[in-house]
Amino acid sequence: MKPANIKFNQRFLDLFSNDELQNIIGKSISFSADCIVISTDTHFCELSADMGDALEIYCDEHSNDTAKMLTKDEFMTLFQV
């Protein structure tokens, strides 16, 4: 659930609905106003709102050390948010 004391960067709010953001936070291991980190047995993912002109969704797959930027749809499918 989205903590009341965190004011998320507007880029998160522009890309994700409130329900989506709450679900993402529920799967995260760490989050701040500008960054959300999700780690599973198979993937590490960082959503960064403080770099560049847009929200960046970086994902690293543990099994083959493949790292790439994801779209919102790819991210939502991968983490079943």
Coordinates of C-alpha atoms in Angstrom, one line a residue:
M1 CA 0.0 0.0 0.0
K2 CA 1.2 3.5 -0.8
P3 CA 2.5 5.2 2.4
A4 CA 0.9 8.5 3.2
N5 CA 4.2 10.2 4.0
I6 CA 5.8 9.5 0.5
K7 CA 5.0 12.0 -2.2
F8 CA 6.0 10.2 -5.3
N9 CA 7.6 11.9 -8.3
Q10 CA 5.0 13.1 -10.8
R11 CA 6.5 10.8 -13.4
F12 CA 5.2 7.7 -11.5
L13 CA 1.8 9.3 -11.2
D14 CA 1.8 10.2 -14.9
L15 CA 2.5 6.6 -16.0
F16 CA 0.7 4.5 -13.4
S17 CA -2.7 4.6 -12.0
N18 CA -3.0 4.8 -8.2
D19 CA -4.0 1.2 -8.0
E20 CA -1.1 0.1 -10.2
L21 CA 1.4 2.1 -8.1
Q22 CA 0.0 0.6 -4.9
N23 CA 0.5 -2.9 -6.4
I24 CA 4.0 -2.1 -7.5
I25 CA 4.9 -0.8 -4.1
G26 CA 3.5 -4.0 -2.6
K27 CA 5.9 -6.0 -4.6
S28 CA 8.9 -3.7 -3.9
I29 CA 11.8 -4.3 -1.6
S30 CA 12.6 -0.6 -1.4
F31 CA 11.1 2.6 -2.6
S32 CA 11.5 6.4 -2.3
A33 CA 9.9 9.4 -4.0
D34 CA 12.1 8.9 -7.1
C35 CA 12.9 5.2 -7.2
I36 CA 11.2 1.8 -6.7
V37 CA 13.2 -1.5 -6.6
I38 CA 11.7 -4.9 -7.1
S39 CA 13.8 -8.1 -6.7
T40 CA 12.7 -11.7 -7.3
D41 CA 14.5 -15.0 -7.8
T42 CA 14.6 -14.3 -11.5
H43 CA 14.7 -10.5 -12.0
F44 CA 15.9 -7.2 -10.5
C45 CA 14.0 -4.1 -11.6
E46 CA 14.5 -0.5 -10.9
L47 CA 12.0 2.2 -11.7
S48 CA 13.8 5.6 -11.7
A49 CA 12.0 8.9 -12.0
D50 CA 15.0 11.2 -11.3
M51 CA 17.1 10.5 -14.4
G52 CA 16.4 11.7 -18.0
D53 CA 13.2 13.1 -19.3
A54 CA 10.9 10.1 -18.5
L55 CA 10.4 7.3 -16.0
E56 CA 13.0 4.6 -16.7
I57 CA 12.2 1.0 -16.1
Y58 CA 15.5 -1.0 -16.0
C59 CA 15.3 -4.8 -15.6
D60 CA 18.1 -7.4 -15.2
E61 CA 17.3 -11.1 -15.7
H62 CA 19.4 -13.2 -13.4
S63 CA 19.6 -16.3 -15.5
N64 CA 21.4 -14.8 -18.4
D65 CA 22.6 -11.5 -17.1
T66 CA 20.4 -9.7 -19.6
A67 CA 19.7 -6.1 -18.7
K68 CA 17.4 -3.8 -20.7
M69 CA 14.9 -1.0 -20.5
L70 CA 11.3 -2.1 -20.4
T71 CA 8.1 -0.4 -21.5
K72 CA 5.2 -0.1 -19.0
D73 CA 3.4 -3.0 -20.7
E74 CA 6.4 -5.3 -20.6
F75 CA 7.0 -4.4 -16.9
M76 CA 3.3 -5.0 -15.9
T77 CA 3.3 -8.3 -17.7
L78 CA 6.6 -9.5 -16.2
F79 CA 5.7 -8.7 -12.6
Q80 CA 1.9 -9.4 -13.1
V81 CA 1.0 -6.1 -11.6

